[in-house]
Amino acid sequence: MPVLNGKELRIVGFLCNWCSYGGADTAGVARAGQPTDLRIIRVPCSGRIDPLFIVKALLNGADGVLVSGCHPRDCHYSAGNYYARRRLEVLKQFLPVLGIDDRRFEYTWVSASEGQRWQHVVTTFTDRIHKLGPAPRLEDAEPLLKIADMALTSLRPLGTGQNAALDDLKAAIKAKLPELDCVIGWQQGYDAAHTVPLFMRTPEDVDKLVWGPFNVNNPATYLPSFKGKKVGIVVKGCDSRSVVELLQENLIKREDVTIFAMPCQGTLDMARVNQELGRYSAIDSVSYDEAGVTIVADGKEHRFCMNDYAQGKCYGCTTPSAVLADTRLGTPEAVQPGAYTPPELAMLDAMTLEERLSFWKGQMERCLRCYACRNACPMCVCRDYCIAESREPQWMTQEATAKEKLFFQTIHAMHLAGRCTGCGECQRACPVGIPILALRQQIARAVAQLFDGYKPGLDPEAVPPLLGYELEEKNIHEREWK
Amino acid sequence: MRIGVFICHCGSNIAGTVDCAKVAELARAFPDVAYATDLMYSCAEPGQAAIEAAIHEHKLDGVVVASCTPRMHEPTFRRTVERAGLNRYMFEMANIREHVSWIGKDKEANTNKAAELVQIAVEKLRRDKPLSAKSFDINKRVLIIGGGVAGIQAALDCADGGVPVVLVEREATIGGKMAKLDKTFPTVDCSACILGPKMVDVAQHPNITLYAYSEVEDISGYVGNFTVKIRKRPTYVDWSKCTGCGACTEKCPSKKTPDAFNEFTGPTTAINIAFPQAIPKKAVINPEHCRQLVKGKCGVCAKVCPTGAINYEMQEEIVTEEVGCIVAATGYDLMDWTVYEEYGGGKYPDVITSLQYERLLSASGPTEGHILRPSDGKEPRNVVFIQCVGSRDRSIGRPYCSGFCCMYTAKQAVLTKDHIPDSQSYVFYMDVRAPGKMYDEFTRRAIEEYGTEYIRGRVSKIYPDGNGHLVVRGADTLMGEQVEILADLVVLAVGVEASKGSPQLAEKLRISYDSYGFFMESHVKLKPVETNTAGVFLAGVCQGVKDIPASVAQGSAAAAKVLALFARDKLENDPQIAAVDVKRCVACGKCIRCCPFGAIKEVEFRGEVKAQVIETVCQGCGVCTSTCPQGAIQLAHATDNQILAEVNALCQC
Amino acid sequence: MNNAIDISRMRDPSFTAEVEAQSGQKVSTCYQCGNCTAGCPASFVYDRQVNQIMRGVQLGLKDQVLNSRSLWMCLSCSTCSLRCPNDIDVAAVMETLRHMARKEGRVTVPKVEKFWFSFLDTVRRFGRTYEIGTMALYMLRSMRVFTDVDLAPTALAKQKLGFKPHVTPNGGAEAVGRILKRYEERAKREGVRP
Amino acid sequence: MNFAYYPGCSAAGSSADYEMSTRAVCRALKIGLQEIPDWNCCGSTPAHAVDTELSAALCVRNLDLAARMDAATVVTPCPSCLSNLKHAGKRMENPDFRARVNELLDNPAAETLPEVTSVMQGIASCRSAADIAANVCKPLKGLKIAAYYGCLMSRPAGLMQFGDPENPTLMESLLAACGAEMVDFPLKTECCGASFGIPERPMTAINSGRILEVASNMGVDAIAVACPLCQMNLDLRQKQASKAVNVFFNMPVLYYTQLMGLAFGFDPRELGLHKLCVSADPLLQKLDGLRREEALAEAKAKAAEGGNA
């Protein structure tokens, strides 16, 4: 039904059955007058509220969303609101990157006896939404296409890794191979300037292994499909974090995985490399030096300096060496962690909310809905049961609108909250080059800020922050209702 | 689906500001709505009859009632539709009274809002499925945690009702705080004399298994079938051999062991029986002060023990018990009053707690019932009692009233006069709270017959004058003056807090607790004994401050709850719980990690690991549903699709 | 004749609100335990005890509160604030009340204010205080010539009291003079007692 | 270690001895005190009793001067000055208040004003008990002393940051490092009657009398203080206090810096001990006697040892 024009805005409330729904009842019993805009959806517990319900509402035309649960410690289910608090706070910090004003979403705690407080909360929130006015719609946004500035300085010197101990690595793999069903690595692809995954089962396979800046794929993506098998994996530092995260989440077993690691000096941003190479019929030669790669294609020489052509993630990489490994080769590189904002995120940070909405409108109109991003993601373990395509539950329609496509990206990002290691496979796999990694990076930034610098995939024993809680959250504070 | 919608006028309560007929008319256009009408009072007999008739007449298979809050009449209408042959869960409510008609005056807006609330109820109902409860067996044994007077009462009542009881007590003897008291108000009965027989009953009752000096280590399971691990701390005395003769305590050379039972008012021996009426009357060695255990040489108690019960090698032991429900009766502790630096912060020996004073008054205490002040062992003349030390004090985070201090202070003032006739007692108070039977009369007696001087005001400072007295400087707000008393002894009515370790126990029991550690009852007025975890009940101060009669009453009440539960042969669960779609489950275990109730376990399903909900344990919170990325675990009646349908009904641009 | 305070008529909730706003304290949290009075070093010279002042503020009895001598005898030692079980900064409330009383020209204990003015006068003139100057001005103002004469011999013998004013050397005195002048002008402009 | 230094007005008058001994002790401990040039009176109690903005303006002028010295921290010996300066600094964080105060000043105050702390905390912040003990050449061993802080030093607790506001122990630790036996003085933070000695003498006399009475009942040799006003009330007004509580006192009341200075071996005159109204001579004699006995005993022991050898 349409919103009452001129009178109301669309405000959706999610209230837990035990405290806040009761608090709203108490306000009613006390005839505590409130604005009429709010529509309350009753849920058993604030912990039941998937943040995606809120995104769904906001993308579909809600002007404001209010969530209310039991006060911390008072949860009817003892801990539901603690989980909610973390998830909703992450959501609140995520919304602006989509171009949604985070003031349009608020969560709070109201007990069943706090009728007055409820009245105050509703009145204040409704007032706030009316001041903000009707929410800008993605449908109405003018597409805006913008490209991130890739002139970056890295936290460490990048290179081509040509001094890496590849022969030692091959020997180590061969020695282990009899105990393993398979070892995952890289081999040359259709030409010397591209690689594809290599699944080594025989010593001859091992000889095909290559190491260098073209090893862009994250081999960890294949790990969960080897469930129950003994499998080896060759990793760069970033890949190792995916392995650790999979271990953290119980998706692979430590005893089934053998990790071979060499320090990485950076990998190439193939999108930009391919763009520079343009159309060509044959690669004549690929030669390496310390600082970069020279490719001669159809007689024309192209020079790719690692400092100019590395993947965005490499510039801020603090884990060139694997965080977990069974066999380490080569000399580990030390990196001083420093301030680093990924280029696409920096671009979005510099935009206004409207610009961001327009930006995503433009990008999502280009999305083919091919799900390559999902298929490349090492943490996307649902695979055939992704909720993007299911009817039970049915989160999305198959309509090819920018809104549905952005909602899918949001689902992916929220499902990766506290899990995404920033390996960038989603963006790398995107055939049309949409900078979707920025959404995951914003979530990672929020998670790090809220949970004391937590980074996924560093410690196999660590509990991912959204699967845990603290009674008193150090960095999450209730906002005052003024 | 054929849905019937009933819009209730609730007299003028709803119809006053909502056009109910209009709402019914709008509802007819909603998908699957086969019938919609408005009713004067839907919850009344005729209203319910009309709903039943409409179900039959229009062959409805689902019903929406738009009326008051579901927290009021949802059960009523569920029964109504069930009488008409529908599954009780094929019913939804729209709250158009508390959330609409009572809070807004604009009839147009209210009517529109009511219609939308009906619409989302319809959308939800369209995705409802009939649910039915499952039944399961009950293990008719009860665990009672805490052997104070509340726990004792609960244990005896359950045991008398034929229920086997497992009673776990942290200390070496049951009896709790009441066992430390000299007399009880308002009758000035001897505490040990009235509690003693009950303690003996516990020891002798064939239905009670007592684990003293033990703690609950772990609890798993659910109502009807809990598994409890109990940690028995080493006593270094084989209780099966110990006769409680006391020969060891007489000969023990470590005579300066702190005496916790006597609230550290005097020393005791390293091997010790708390007090003469202790149950079990068995000796325990304090390992921190026993010469044999600390230095490896002594062994006197082993030599003198006539039954050879001493065992210096004893280790702690974990025992497992299976029970059907649990009563928590863990009582209280005094707060750490030494935060009051203005009262000396614990530096002055003659500033003591009320519980220490009880031990000085008690014939079984360190002074054998003579009031002798700790500093010099002299009888005090001027005794000052200060109320609300650590109660009603926000500045130290203790804003609540400890409830019974007013009464025991009056009692202690009376007893002081009894013990030392030429003494004078002064009580600094803010309010005298004496609402019990014969309570106010008792405080009046303390004033009128025993000459206790009640001074209305707090005490700002206590300091030694350097001549063996304590200067107590306070206010008499009734006089509007600052006053000073030269006291020989100061007794602080120290506020109570939940006993040490309460939050940890609450986590094990999966029950809520407040910021002071008191356990949360299910409903503050109407379910004061239940918790939100089925099969866990509360008794005594662990739930909130209360005095002995209230603790005993709640102990009996908890027992009644246990007996009522066990009167049934089978239990039924609430079917609004989560279920796993095994196809979608990838066994990542995120739901298991997040479930607040431990209600999800891993199972083998056709050679693969999958999550499975333990139907009797699941409480229906839905945290798992919002945790599972692939949507493989869905909470019945609050599925993703249902909530999405509600969102979509409201937000569809 | 009935001399009772007609609370219904005399209550002035705006006074309570004003005190709360200026002091930043919530006086309704006071439950009249009397701990402020109990610890107050000036209690015995008060006409109304601190807790009674707080009660007066709660009730909004402006005249009873602002005319009290106690406001002027408060030592600002903050013992009341320290011991308040409800974390009220009682001393801040007392100071607020004193400011309010002064601004309305209600100076119930003139000698105290005279002492303050004597003190501030020396500051105005020299940038710093000197005891003899303050004393002399105060004796003049209060007409109490014999204040502390008993101490004079000892004090003088021990050179406790400087006879010479200590002037801030580099124009500080003038700067201070300007501060006080601006303050007085502003007070006049705003219609309050400087 | 260097601090900007705000002596306070009494330094030149009634508490010249505090000033002398503070400078002596800091000199010995190699703590530089750079006096704020052209500082002015903080306004003391009268200014804030009259108006907070006036009081703040007087204080802020000094803090501003210190800021221009690039001082990070200002120390002052006087708790009353300390309290005023700290309050002013804190209140200036409020932009409205800052604007009102700036109206009264010649120039708007610096955006960042320096921290203010007591000389006592300044010493403790950069010198350990061992550093202090290393300077002691005449230990106070055998002297029983009550530390008296008064009310302003530790209150309000949040602002003053002086440990437990009911039971500060900093002075005890400094003097204990000098060898003194510190009693646990229960009235250490009670008010002495402050500046009401002039307009309302009985109030000051009774409060001071109570403090003196408990201290003398505890058998102390002296009271150590850190506040010029407290010192004046307990020392200069000791007779008035005596009369008020009807007990005779002969209690030396020394600044803690004077006691530290004695331990560091300074001449009593250098520390201004001659300015005390209740003479500290018996105290000095006792201390000398104790040290002499000790030296004799030591010499004897040495002689005996030498004989054995």
CSV table of C-alpha atoms in Angstrom, one decimal, chain A residues 214-391:
chain,number,residue,atom,x,y,z
A,214,PHE,CA,51.1,-13.7,-12.9
A,215,ASN,CA,50.0,-16.1,-10.0
A,216,VAL,CA,46.9,-14.1,-9.4
A,217,ASN,CA,44.4,-16.8,-8.6
A,218,ASN,CA,43.7,-17.7,-5.0
A,219,PRO,CA,44.1,-21.5,-4.8
A,220,ALA,CA,42.3,-21.6,-1.5
A,221,THR,CA,39.0,-21.2,-3.4
A,222,TYR,CA,39.3,-24.8,-4.4
A,223,LEU,CA,40.1,-26.2,-1.0
A,224,PRO,CA,36.5,-26.8,0.4
A,225,SER,CA,35.7,-28.9,-2.7
A,226,PHE,CA,38.4,-31.3,-1.7
A,227,LYS,CA,36.5,-32.1,1.5
A,228,GLY,CA,37.7,-35.4,3.1
A,229,LYS,CA,40.8,-35.6,0.8
A,230,LYS,CA,44.4,-34.9,1.8
A,231,VAL,CA,45.3,-31.9,-0.2
A,232,GLY,CA,48.4,-29.7,-0.5
A,233,ILE,CA,48.3,-26.0,-1.4
A,234,VAL,CA,50.9,-23.5,-2.5
A,235,VAL,CA,50.1,-20.1,-1.2
A,236,LYS,CA,51.0,-16.5,-1.4
A,237,GLY,CA,50.7,-14.6,1.9
A,238,CYS,CA,47.2,-13.4,1.0
A,239,ASP,CA,46.0,-16.9,0.0
A,240,SER,CA,47.2,-18.2,3.3
A,241,ARG,CA,44.7,-16.0,5.1
A,242,SER,CA,41.9,-17.6,3.2
A,243,VAL,CA,43.2,-21.0,4.3
A,244,VAL,CA,43.3,-19.8,7.9
A,245,GLU,CA,39.8,-18.3,7.7
A,246,LEU,CA,38.5,-21.6,6.3
A,247,LEU,CA,40.1,-23.3,9.2
A,248,GLN,CA,38.6,-20.8,11.6
A,249,GLU,CA,35.2,-21.6,10.2
A,250,ASN,CA,35.6,-25.3,10.4
A,251,LEU,CA,35.1,-25.6,6.6
A,252,ILE,CA,38.3,-27.5,6.2
A,253,LYS,CA,40.3,-29.7,8.6
A,254,ARG,CA,43.8,-28.8,9.5
A,255,GLU,CA,45.0,-32.4,9.3
A,256,ASP,CA,43.7,-32.6,5.7
A,257,VAL,CA,45.7,-29.6,4.4
A,258,THR,CA,49.4,-29.3,3.8
A,259,ILE,CA,50.5,-25.7,3.2
A,260,PHE,CA,53.5,-24.8,1.1
A,261,ALA,CA,54.4,-21.2,1.3
A,262,MET,CA,56.8,-18.7,-0.4
A,263,PRO,CA,57.0,-15.0,0.3
A,264,CYS,CA,55.2,-13.0,-2.3
A,265,GLN,CA,56.5,-9.7,-3.8
A,266,GLY,CA,53.2,-8.8,-5.4
A,267,THR,CA,51.0,-9.8,-8.3
A,268,LEU,CA,49.8,-8.0,-11.3
A,269,ASP,CA,46.5,-6.3,-11.8
A,270,MET,CA,45.6,-8.3,-14.9
A,271,ALA,CA,42.8,-6.1,-15.9
A,272,ARG,CA,45.2,-3.2,-16.3
A,273,VAL,CA,47.8,-5.4,-17.9
A,274,ASN,CA,45.4,-6.7,-20.5
A,275,GLN,CA,44.1,-3.2,-21.2
A,276,GLU,CA,47.7,-2.1,-21.8
A,277,LEU,CA,48.5,-5.1,-24.0
A,278,GLY,CA,45.3,-4.5,-26.0
A,279,ARG,CA,44.4,-7.0,-28.7
A,280,TYR,CA,47.3,-9.1,-29.8
A,281,SER,CA,47.8,-12.4,-31.6
A,282,ALA,CA,50.9,-13.8,-29.9
A,283,ILE,CA,53.2,-13.1,-27.0
A,284,ASP,CA,56.8,-13.1,-28.3
A,285,SER,CA,58.5,-13.0,-25.0
A,286,VAL,CA,58.1,-12.4,-21.3
A,287,SER,CA,61.2,-11.3,-19.4
A,288,TYR,CA,61.6,-10.4,-15.8
A,289,ASP,CA,63.8,-8.2,-13.8
A,290,GLU,CA,63.8,-7.2,-10.1
A,291,ALA,CA,61.3,-4.4,-10.6
A,292,GLY,CA,58.9,-5.5,-13.3
A,293,VAL,CA,58.0,-7.5,-16.4
A,294,THR,CA,58.6,-6.8,-20.0
A,295,ILE,CA,56.2,-8.4,-22.4
A,296,VAL,CA,56.7,-8.3,-26.1
A,297,ALA,CA,53.4,-8.9,-27.9
A,298,ASP,CA,53.2,-8.9,-31.7
A,299,GLY,CA,56.6,-7.3,-31.8
A,300,LYS,CA,55.6,-4.5,-29.5
A,301,GLU,CA,57.3,-4.1,-26.1
A,302,HIS,CA,55.3,-3.4,-23.0
A,303,ARG,CA,56.9,-2.6,-19.7
A,304,PHE,CA,55.0,-3.4,-16.5
A,305,CYS,CA,56.7,-2.0,-13.4
A,306,MET,CA,55.4,-3.8,-10.3
A,307,ASN,CA,55.1,-0.5,-8.5
A,308,ASP,CA,52.6,0.7,-11.1
A,309,TYR,CA,50.8,-2.4,-12.1
A,310,ALA,CA,50.3,-4.5,-8.9
A,311,GLN,CA,46.8,-5.5,-7.7
A,312,GLY,CA,45.3,-2.8,-5.4
A,313,LYS,CA,45.5,-5.2,-2.4
A,314,CYS,CA,49.3,-5.7,-2.9
A,315,TYR,CA,50.1,-2.1,-2.0
A,316,GLY,CA,48.6,-2.4,1.5
A,317,CYS,CA,49.6,-6.0,2.0
A,318,THR,CA,51.1,-6.7,5.4
A,319,THR,CA,51.3,-10.5,5.0
A,320,PRO,CA,53.7,-11.2,2.1
A,321,SER,CA,54.6,-14.4,3.9
A,322,ALA,CA,52.0,-17.0,4.8
A,323,VAL,CA,50.4,-16.6,8.2
A,324,LEU,CA,50.3,-20.4,8.5
A,325,ALA,CA,52.4,-23.0,6.7
A,326,ASP,CA,53.8,-26.5,6.9
A,327,THR,CA,56.7,-25.9,4.6
A,328,ARG,CA,58.2,-22.5,4.1
A,329,LEU,CA,60.7,-21.7,1.5
A,330,GLY,CA,62.6,-18.5,0.7
A,331,THR,CA,63.3,-15.6,3.1
A,332,PRO,CA,60.3,-14.1,4.8
A,333,GLU,CA,59.8,-10.4,4.2
A,334,ALA,CA,59.0,-8.1,7.0
A,335,VAL,CA,56.4,-5.4,6.6
A,336,GLN,CA,55.6,-2.5,8.9
A,337,PRO,CA,51.9,-2.1,9.0
A,338,GLY,CA,51.0,1.4,8.0
A,339,ALA,CA,48.0,3.5,7.1
A,340,TYR,CA,46.5,2.3,3.8
A,341,THR,CA,43.1,2.8,2.3
A,342,PRO,CA,42.4,0.7,-0.8
A,343,PRO,CA,42.1,2.8,-3.9
A,344,GLU,CA,38.4,2.1,-4.7
A,345,LEU,CA,37.4,2.6,-1.1
A,346,ALA,CA,39.4,5.9,-1.1
A,347,MET,CA,37.5,6.9,-4.2
A,348,LEU,CA,34.1,6.2,-2.5
A,349,ASP,CA,35.2,7.9,0.7
A,350,ALA,CA,35.7,11.1,-1.3
A,351,MET,CA,32.2,11.0,-2.7
A,352,THR,CA,29.0,12.3,-1.2
A,353,LEU,CA,26.1,9.9,-0.4
A,354,GLU,CA,24.3,10.9,-3.6
A,355,GLU,CA,27.4,10.3,-5.7
A,356,ARG,CA,27.9,6.9,-4.2
A,357,LEU,CA,24.3,5.9,-5.0
A,358,SER,CA,24.8,7.2,-8.5
A,359,PHE,CA,28.1,5.3,-8.7
A,360,TRP,CA,26.6,2.0,-7.8
A,361,LYS,CA,23.6,2.7,-10.1
A,362,GLY,CA,26.1,3.1,-12.9
A,363,GLN,CA,28.2,0.1,-12.0
A,364,MET,CA,25.2,-2.2,-11.3
A,365,GLU,CA,23.7,-1.4,-14.6
A,366,ARG,CA,26.8,-3.0,-16.1
A,367,CYS,CA,26.6,-6.1,-13.9
A,368,LEU,CA,25.8,-9.2,-16.0
A,369,ARG,CA,24.6,-11.1,-12.9
A,370,CYS,CA,27.0,-13.9,-13.9
A,371,TYR,CA,28.0,-14.6,-10.3
A,372,ALA,CA,31.7,-14.9,-11.2
A,373,CYS,CA,32.4,-12.9,-8.1
A,374,ARG,CA,30.7,-15.4,-5.9
A,375,ASN,CA,32.3,-18.4,-7.7
A,376,ALA,CA,35.8,-17.0,-7.3
A,377,CYS,CA,35.3,-16.2,-3.6
A,378,PRO,CA,37.1,-18.6,-1.4
A,379,MET,CA,34.7,-17.9,1.4
A,380,CYS,CA,31.5,-18.6,-0.6
A,381,VAL,CA,31.0,-22.1,0.5
A,382,CYS,CA,27.3,-22.3,0.0
A,383,ARG,CA,27.9,-22.8,-3.8
A,384,ASP,CA,24.9,-24.6,-5.1
A,385,TYR,CA,22.7,-23.3,-2.2
A,386,CYS,CA,23.4,-19.6,-2.5
A,387,ILE,CA,20.4,-17.7,-1.4
A,388,ALA,CA,20.7,-15.6,-4.5
A,389,GLU,CA,19.0,-18.3,-6.5
A,390,SER,CA,16.9,-20.2,-4.0
A,391,ARG,CA,13.2,-20.0,-3.3
